[in-house]
């Protein structure tokens, strides 16, 4: 890993699951983890790796009950933020309550394995309601769906963060239409991207040499709107579970300069997740 990660380094994408005795999984969950992933384990991992800030993304296994994520934020409210899952008709009072608890955006899944897709016009209507809070949309979708959604997302009233390098197929190379479509989307400055998930788009396995060029390109071309996360505990992962130390070490490969790493790990997350406003 880099000799010294910048002070304030942020792990901008991870999850907590359960513990199921306290935070039961949703009855209609599209997946249920084999094992819980506790906030204590997350804290220990981040602390050991030198990841001082963190964004906990509500998991589909808990549905719209954001309690497990909120609980993970509560002990570290100055340095941890959350991304909620919400119905599009959520009450204003609930948005304000979640904001006070440290949430700064709402995620929507457009992956086939994660269930029904919310109509994009409903997503954008909700976005207009939480825009005054300074929140953003987080979109997780396969490349074809992202391409289909792009015209509508370009009218979003809030920033839009694309998960996991758009879930493109690394085997198809930089010139593939799906990645070029993502680059065109990123040319609109309302869009951000997470360079988490190299381990998800690879076809070669660690150290993900086929996936690194995609992350490197996004950081080089749009370095002020890219964030990094390790995606712990790697739900629904098709390949070998990544080595956490290796994921951190690969930051040097995709962000080879000190200034690029500072933007990726500190400055960009500060802007997007409003770190510093809840000490």
PDB file of N, CA, C and O in Angstrom, residues 121-168:
ATOM      1  N   UNK A 121     -38.199   8.107 -13.614  1.00  0.00           N
ATOM      2  CA  UNK A 121     -38.880   9.380 -13.349  1.00  0.00           C
ATOM      3  C   UNK A 121     -39.230   9.508 -11.868  1.00  0.00           C
ATOM      4  O   UNK A 121     -39.192  10.616 -11.305  1.00  0.00           O
ATOM      5  N   UNK A 122     -39.531   8.381 -11.214  1.00  0.00           N
ATOM      6  CA  UNK A 122     -39.785   8.419  -9.776  1.00  0.00           C
ATOM      7  C   UNK A 122     -38.498   8.694  -8.998  1.00  0.00           C
ATOM      8  O   UNK A 122     -38.515   9.395  -7.982  1.00  0.00           O
ATOM      9  N   UNK A 123     -37.401   8.143  -9.476  1.00  0.00           N
ATOM     10  CA  UNK A 123     -36.100   8.399  -8.850  1.00  0.00           C
ATOM     11  C   UNK A 123     -35.773   9.887  -8.906  1.00  0.00           C
ATOM     12  O   UNK A 123     -35.364  10.496  -7.906  1.00  0.00           O
ATOM     13  N   UNK A 124     -35.965  10.489 -10.056  1.00  0.00           N
ATOM     14  CA  UNK A 124     -35.624  11.900 -10.217  1.00  0.00           C
ATOM     15  C   UNK A 124     -36.581  12.798  -9.434  1.00  0.00           C
ATOM     16  O   UNK A 124     -36.173  13.857  -8.944  1.00  0.00           O
ATOM     17  N   UNK A 125     -37.827  12.380  -9.293  1.00  0.00           N
ATOM     18  CA  UNK A 125     -38.769  13.149  -8.487  1.00  0.00           C
ATOM     19  C   UNK A 125     -38.341  13.157  -7.024  1.00  0.00           C
ATOM     20  O   UNK A 125     -38.391  14.200  -6.357  1.00  0.00           O
ATOM     21  N   UNK A 126     -37.902  12.008  -6.524  1.00  0.00           N
ATOM     22  CA  UNK A 126     -37.379  11.960  -5.157  1.00  0.00           C
ATOM     23  C   UNK A 126     -36.121  12.810  -5.033  1.00  0.00           C
ATOM     24  O   UNK A 126     -35.942  13.532  -4.040  1.00  0.00           O
ATOM     25  N   UNK A 127     -35.254  12.752  -6.029  1.00  0.00           N
ATOM     26  CA  UNK A 127     -34.013  13.537  -5.992  1.00  0.00           C
ATOM     27  C   UNK A 127     -34.310  15.027  -5.842  1.00  0.00           C
ATOM     28  O   UNK A 127     -33.600  15.746  -5.120  1.00  0.00           O
ATOM     29  N   UNK A 128     -35.338  15.500  -6.514  1.00  0.00           N
ATOM     30  CA  UNK A 128     -35.696  16.917  -6.397  1.00  0.00           C
ATOM     31  C   UNK A 128     -36.107  17.257  -4.964  1.00  0.00           C
ATOM     32  O   UNK A 128     -35.874  18.374  -4.494  1.00  0.00           O
ATOM     33  N   UNK A 129     -36.686  16.281  -4.267  1.00  0.00           N
ATOM     34  CA  UNK A 129     -37.116  16.524  -2.894  1.00  0.00           C
ATOM     35  C   UNK A 129     -35.943  16.554  -1.928  1.00  0.00           C
ATOM     36  O   UNK A 129     -35.978  17.297  -0.934  1.00  0.00           O
ATOM     37  N   UNK A 130     -34.903  15.746  -2.166  1.00  0.00           N
ATOM     38  CA  UNK A 130     -33.776  15.784  -1.228  1.00  0.00           C
ATOM     39  C   UNK A 130     -32.639  16.691  -1.689  1.00  0.00           C
ATOM     40  O   UNK A 130     -31.647  16.857  -0.980  1.00  0.00           O
ATOM     41  N   UNK A 131     -32.787  17.328  -2.836  1.00  0.00           N
ATOM     42  CA  UNK A 131     -31.750  18.250  -3.317  1.00  0.00           C
ATOM     43  C   UNK A 131     -31.405  19.331  -2.291  1.00  0.00           C
ATOM     44  O   UNK A 131     -30.225  19.669  -2.123  1.00  0.00           O
ATOM     45  N   UNK A 132     -32.391  19.914  -1.573  1.00  0.00           N
ATOM     46  CA  UNK A 132     -32.034  20.953  -0.596  1.00  0.00           C
ATOM     47  C   UNK A 132     -31.104  20.469   0.516  1.00  0.00           C
ATOM     48  O   UNK A 132     -30.441  21.285   1.168  1.00  0.00           O
ATOM     49  N   UNK A 133     -31.042  19.152   0.747  1.00  0.00           N
ATOM     50  CA  UNK A 133     -30.161  18.606   1.771  1.00  0.00           C
ATOM     51  C   UNK A 133     -28.724  18.455   1.280  1.00  0.00           C
ATOM     52  O   UNK A 133     -27.827  18.153   2.079  1.00  0.00           O
ATOM     53  N   UNK A 134     -28.507  18.652  -0.016  1.00  0.00           N
ATOM     54  CA  UNK A 134     -27.168  18.460  -0.564  1.00  0.00           C
ATOM     55  C   UNK A 134     -26.827  17.006  -0.814  1.00  0.00           C
ATOM     56  O   UNK A 134     -25.656  16.652  -0.931  1.00  0.00           O
ATOM     57  N   UNK A 135     -27.849  16.142  -0.913  1.00  0.00           N
ATOM     58  CA  UNK A 135     -27.626  14.730  -1.144  1.00  0.00           C
ATOM     59  C   UNK A 135     -27.377  14.446  -2.632  1.00  0.00           C
ATOM     60  O   UNK A 135     -27.530  15.328  -3.481  1.00  0.00           O
ATOM     61  N   UNK A 136     -27.039  13.190  -2.922  1.00  0.00           N
ATOM     62  CA  UNK A 136     -26.834  12.774  -4.305  1.00  0.00           C
ATOM     63  C   UNK A 136     -27.503  11.427  -4.542  1.00  0.00           C
ATOM     64  O   UNK A 136     -27.901  10.727  -3.604  1.00  0.00           O
ATOM     65  N   UNK A 137     -27.631  11.066  -5.806  1.00  0.00           N
ATOM     66  CA  UNK A 137     -28.080   9.746  -6.215  1.00  0.00           C
ATOM     67  C   UNK A 137     -26.878   8.833  -6.391  1.00  0.00           C
ATOM     68  O   UNK A 137     -25.843   9.261  -6.920  1.00  0.00           O
ATOM     69  N   UNK A 138     -27.027   7.583  -5.982  1.00  0.00           N
ATOM     70  CA  UNK A 138     -26.008   6.576  -6.266  1.00  0.00           C
ATOM     71  C   UNK A 138     -26.675   5.485  -7.101  1.00  0.00           C
ATOM     72  O   UNK A 138     -27.679   4.901  -6.675  1.00  0.00           O
ATOM     73  N   UNK A 139     -26.128   5.210  -8.277  1.00  0.00           N
ATOM     74  CA  UNK A 139     -26.741   4.292  -9.227  1.00  0.00           C
ATOM     75  C   UNK A 139     -25.842   3.091  -9.445  1.00  0.00           C
ATOM     76  O   UNK A 139     -24.670   3.230  -9.831  1.00  0.00           O
ATOM     77  N   UNK A 140     -26.397   1.912  -9.214  1.00  0.00           N
ATOM     78  CA  UNK A 140     -25.695   0.653  -9.435  1.00  0.00           C
ATOM     79  C   UNK A 140     -26.442  -0.084 -10.543  1.00  0.00           C
ATOM     80  O   UNK A 140     -27.584  -0.504 -10.355  1.00  0.00           O
ATOM     81  N   UNK A 141     -25.809  -0.194 -11.702  1.00  0.00           N
ATOM     82  CA  UNK A 141     -26.498  -0.839 -12.803  1.00  0.00           C
ATOM     83  C   UNK A 141     -25.553  -1.435 -13.808  1.00  0.00           C
ATOM     84  O   UNK A 141     -24.390  -1.033 -13.903  1.00  0.00           O
ATOM     85  N   UNK A 142     -26.061  -2.411 -14.559  1.00  0.00           N
ATOM     86  CA  UNK A 142     -25.204  -2.980 -15.594  1.00  0.00           C
ATOM     87  C   UNK A 142     -25.090  -1.993 -16.751  1.00  0.00           C
ATOM     88  O   UNK A 142     -25.881  -1.052 -16.880  1.00  0.00           O
ATOM     89  N   UNK A 143     -24.068  -2.146 -17.596  1.00  0.00           N
ATOM     90  CA  UNK A 143     -23.771  -1.122 -18.603  1.00  0.00           C
ATOM     91  C   UNK A 143     -24.938  -0.798 -19.534  1.00  0.00           C
ATOM     92  O   UNK A 143     -25.170   0.371 -19.850  1.00  0.00           O
ATOM     93  N   UNK A 144     -25.691  -1.800 -19.969  1.00  0.00           N
ATOM     94  CA  UNK A 144     -26.780  -1.520 -20.907  1.00  0.00           C
ATOM     95  C   UNK A 144     -27.861  -0.674 -20.256  1.00  0.00           C
ATOM     96  O   UNK A 144     -28.410   0.252 -20.880  1.00  0.00           O
ATOM     97  N   UNK A 145     -28.160  -0.959 -18.991  1.00  0.00           N
ATOM     98  CA  UNK A 145     -29.158  -0.154 -18.300  1.00  0.00           C
ATOM     99  C   UNK A 145     -28.674   1.264 -18.083  1.00  0.00           C
ATOM    100  O   UNK A 145     -29.434   2.229 -18.213  1.00  0.00           O
ATOM    101  N   UNK A 146     -27.402   1.414 -17.747  1.00  0.00           N
ATOM    102  CA  UNK A 146     -26.866   2.766 -17.579  1.00  0.00           C
ATOM    103  C   UNK A 146     -26.957   3.559 -18.879  1.00  0.00           C
ATOM    104  O   UNK A 146     -27.274   4.750 -18.878  1.00  0.00           O
ATOM    105  N   UNK A 147     -26.674   2.899 -19.983  1.00  0.00           N
ATOM    106  CA  UNK A 147     -26.786   3.577 -21.273  1.00  0.00           C
ATOM    107  C   UNK A 147     -28.223   3.999 -21.534  1.00  0.00           C
ATOM    108  O   UNK A 147     -28.496   5.122 -21.975  1.00  0.00           O
ATOM    109  N   UNK A 148     -29.165   3.102 -21.224  1.00  0.00           N
ATOM    110  CA  UNK A 148     -30.582   3.422 -21.425  1.00  0.00           C
ATOM    111  C   UNK A 148     -31.031   4.562 -20.516  1.00  0.00           C
ATOM    112  O   UNK A 148     -31.868   5.389 -20.903  1.00  0.00           O
ATOM    113  N   UNK A 149     -30.490   4.597 -19.296  1.00  0.00           N
ATOM    114  CA  UNK A 149     -30.899   5.610 -18.325  1.00  0.00           C
ATOM    115  C   UNK A 149     -30.216   6.954 -18.532  1.00  0.00           C
ATOM    116  O   UNK A 149     -30.663   7.969 -17.986  1.00  0.00           O
ATOM    117  N   UNK A 150     -29.122   6.973 -19.291  1.00  0.00           N
ATOM    118  CA  UNK A 150     -28.285   8.168 -19.388  1.00  0.00           C
ATOM    119  C   UNK A 150     -29.058   9.427 -19.745  1.00  0.00           C
ATOM    120  O   UNK A 150     -28.868  10.476 -19.103  1.00  0.00           O
ATOM    121  N   UNK A 151     -29.937   9.419 -20.762  1.00  0.00           N
ATOM    122  CA  UNK A 151     -30.643  10.669 -21.087  1.00  0.00           C
ATOM    123  C   UNK A 151     -31.443  11.219 -19.915  1.00  0.00           C
ATOM    124  O   UNK A 151     -31.448  12.431 -19.675  1.00  0.00           O
ATOM    125  N   UNK A 152     -32.114  10.339 -19.180  1.00  0.00           N
ATOM    126  CA  UNK A 152     -32.890  10.810 -18.026  1.00  0.00           C
ATOM    127  C   UNK A 152     -31.976  11.291 -16.915  1.00  0.00           C
ATOM    128  O   UNK A 152     -32.224  12.337 -16.298  1.00  0.00           O
ATOM    129  N   UNK A 153     -30.900  10.563 -16.640  1.00  0.00           N
ATOM    130  CA  UNK A 153     -29.993  10.935 -15.549  1.00  0.00           C
ATOM    131  C   UNK A 153     -29.322  12.279 -15.814  1.00  0.00           C
ATOM    132  O   UNK A 153     -28.957  12.990 -14.874  1.00  0.00           O
ATOM    133  N   UNK A 154     -29.155  12.617 -17.075  1.00  0.00           N
ATOM    134  CA  UNK A 154     -28.553  13.920 -17.398  1.00  0.00           C
ATOM    135  C   UNK A 154     -29.436  15.089 -16.941  1.00  0.00           C
ATOM    136  O   UNK A 154     -28.963  16.229 -16.878  1.00  0.00           O
ATOM    137  N   UNK A 155     -30.688  14.813 -16.636  1.00  0.00           N
ATOM    138  CA  UNK A 155     -31.573  15.878 -16.142  1.00  0.00           C
ATOM    139  C   UNK A 155     -31.693  15.860 -14.626  1.00  0.00           C
ATOM    140  O   UNK A 155     -32.528  16.570 -14.060  1.00  0.00           O
ATOM    141  N   UNK A 156     -30.860  15.060 -13.953  1.00  0.00           N
ATOM    142  CA  UNK A 156     -30.944  14.955 -12.496  1.00  0.00           C
ATOM    143  C   UNK A 156     -30.713  16.301 -11.828  1.00  0.00           C
ATOM    144  O   UNK A 156     -29.805  17.044 -12.194  1.00  0.00           O
ATOM    145  N   UNK A 157     -31.516  16.612 -10.799  1.00  0.00           N
ATOM    146  CA  UNK A 157     -31.310  17.865 -10.064  1.00  0.00           C
ATOM    147  C   UNK A 157     -30.190  17.783  -9.036  1.00  0.00           C
ATOM    148  O   UNK A 157     -29.900  18.777  -8.367  1.00  0.00           O
ATOM    149  N   UNK A 158     -29.584  16.603  -8.891  1.00  0.00           N
ATOM    150  CA  UNK A 158     -28.510  16.399  -7.904  1.00  0.00           C
ATOM    151  C   UNK A 158     -27.386  15.629  -8.585  1.00  0.00           C
ATOM    152  O   UNK A 158     -27.574  15.019  -9.643  1.00  0.00           O
ATOM    153  N   UNK A 159     -26.184  15.626  -7.991  1.00  0.00           N
ATOM    154  CA  UNK A 159     -25.110  14.796  -8.548  1.00  0.00           C
ATOM    155  C   UNK A 159     -25.515  13.325  -8.606  1.00  0.00           C
ATOM    156  O   UNK A 159     -26.312  12.844  -7.795  1.00  0.00           O
ATOM    157  N   UNK A 160     -24.940  12.616  -9.575  1.00  0.00           N
ATOM    158  CA  UNK A 160     -25.211  11.188  -9.768  1.00  0.00           C
ATOM    159  C   UNK A 160     -23.883  10.443  -9.683  1.00  0.00           C
ATOM    160  O   UNK A 160     -22.948  10.734 -10.440  1.00  0.00           O
ATOM    161  N   UNK A 161     -23.808   9.474  -8.774  1.00  0.00           N
ATOM    162  CA  UNK A 161     -22.596   8.683  -8.588  1.00  0.00           C
ATOM    163  C   UNK A 161     -22.824   7.293  -9.173  1.00  0.00           C
ATOM    164  O   UNK A 161     -23.777   6.605  -8.811  1.00  0.00           O
ATOM    165  N   UNK A 162     -21.952   6.894 -10.099  1.00  0.00           N
ATOM    166  CA  UNK A 162     -22.038   5.585 -10.735  1.00  0.00           C
ATOM    167  C   UNK A 162     -21.149   4.610  -9.967  1.00  0.00           C
ATOM    168  O   UNK A 162     -19.959   4.847  -9.788  1.00  0.00           O
ATOM    169  N   UNK A 163     -21.736   3.505  -9.543  1.00  0.00           N
ATOM    170  CA  UNK A 163     -21.016   2.495  -8.762  1.00  0.00           C
ATOM    171  C   UNK A 163     -20.078   1.644  -9.625  1.00  0.00           C
ATOM    172  O   UNK A 163     -20.393   1.333 -10.788  1.00  0.00           O
ATOM    173  N   UNK A 164     -18.981   1.218  -9.015  1.00  0.00           N
ATOM    174  CA  UNK A 164     -18.170   0.098  -9.497  1.00  0.00           C
ATOM    175  C   UNK A 164     -17.787   0.189 -10.982  1.00  0.00           C
ATOM    176  O   UNK A 164     -17.919  -0.780 -11.739  1.00  0.00           O
ATOM    177  N   UNK A 165     -17.307   1.394 -11.384  1.00  0.00           N
ATOM    178  CA  UNK A 165     -16.821   1.595 -12.759  1.00  0.00           C
ATOM    179  C   UNK A 165     -17.900   1.204 -13.772  1.00  0.00           C
ATOM    180  O   UNK A 165     -17.610   0.765 -14.890  1.00  0.00           O
ATOM    181  N   UNK A 166     -19.168   1.370 -13.384  1.00  0.00           N
ATOM    182  CA  UNK A 166     -20.262   1.086 -14.297  1.00  0.00           C
ATOM    183  C   UNK A 166     -20.462  -0.383 -14.592  1.00  0.00           C
ATOM    184  O   UNK A 166     -21.236  -0.732 -15.497  1.00  0.00           O
ATOM    185  N   UNK A 167     -19.762  -1.268 -13.864  1.00  0.00           N
ATOM    186  CA  UNK A 167     -19.865  -2.718 -14.032  1.00  0.00           C
ATOM    187  C   UNK A 167     -19.571  -3.161 -15.475  1.00  0.00           C
ATOM    188  O   UNK A 167     -20.125  -4.149 -15.968  1.00  0.00           O
ATOM    189  N   UNK A 168     -18.653  -2.449 -16.133  1.00  0.00           N
ATOM    190  CA  UNK A 168     -18.269  -2.844 -17.485  1.00  0.00           C
ATOM    191  C   UNK A 168     -17.478  -4.155 -17.428  1.00  0.00           C
ATOM    192  O   UNK A 168     -17.066  -4.603 -16.363  1.00  0.00           O
TER     193      UNK A 168
END
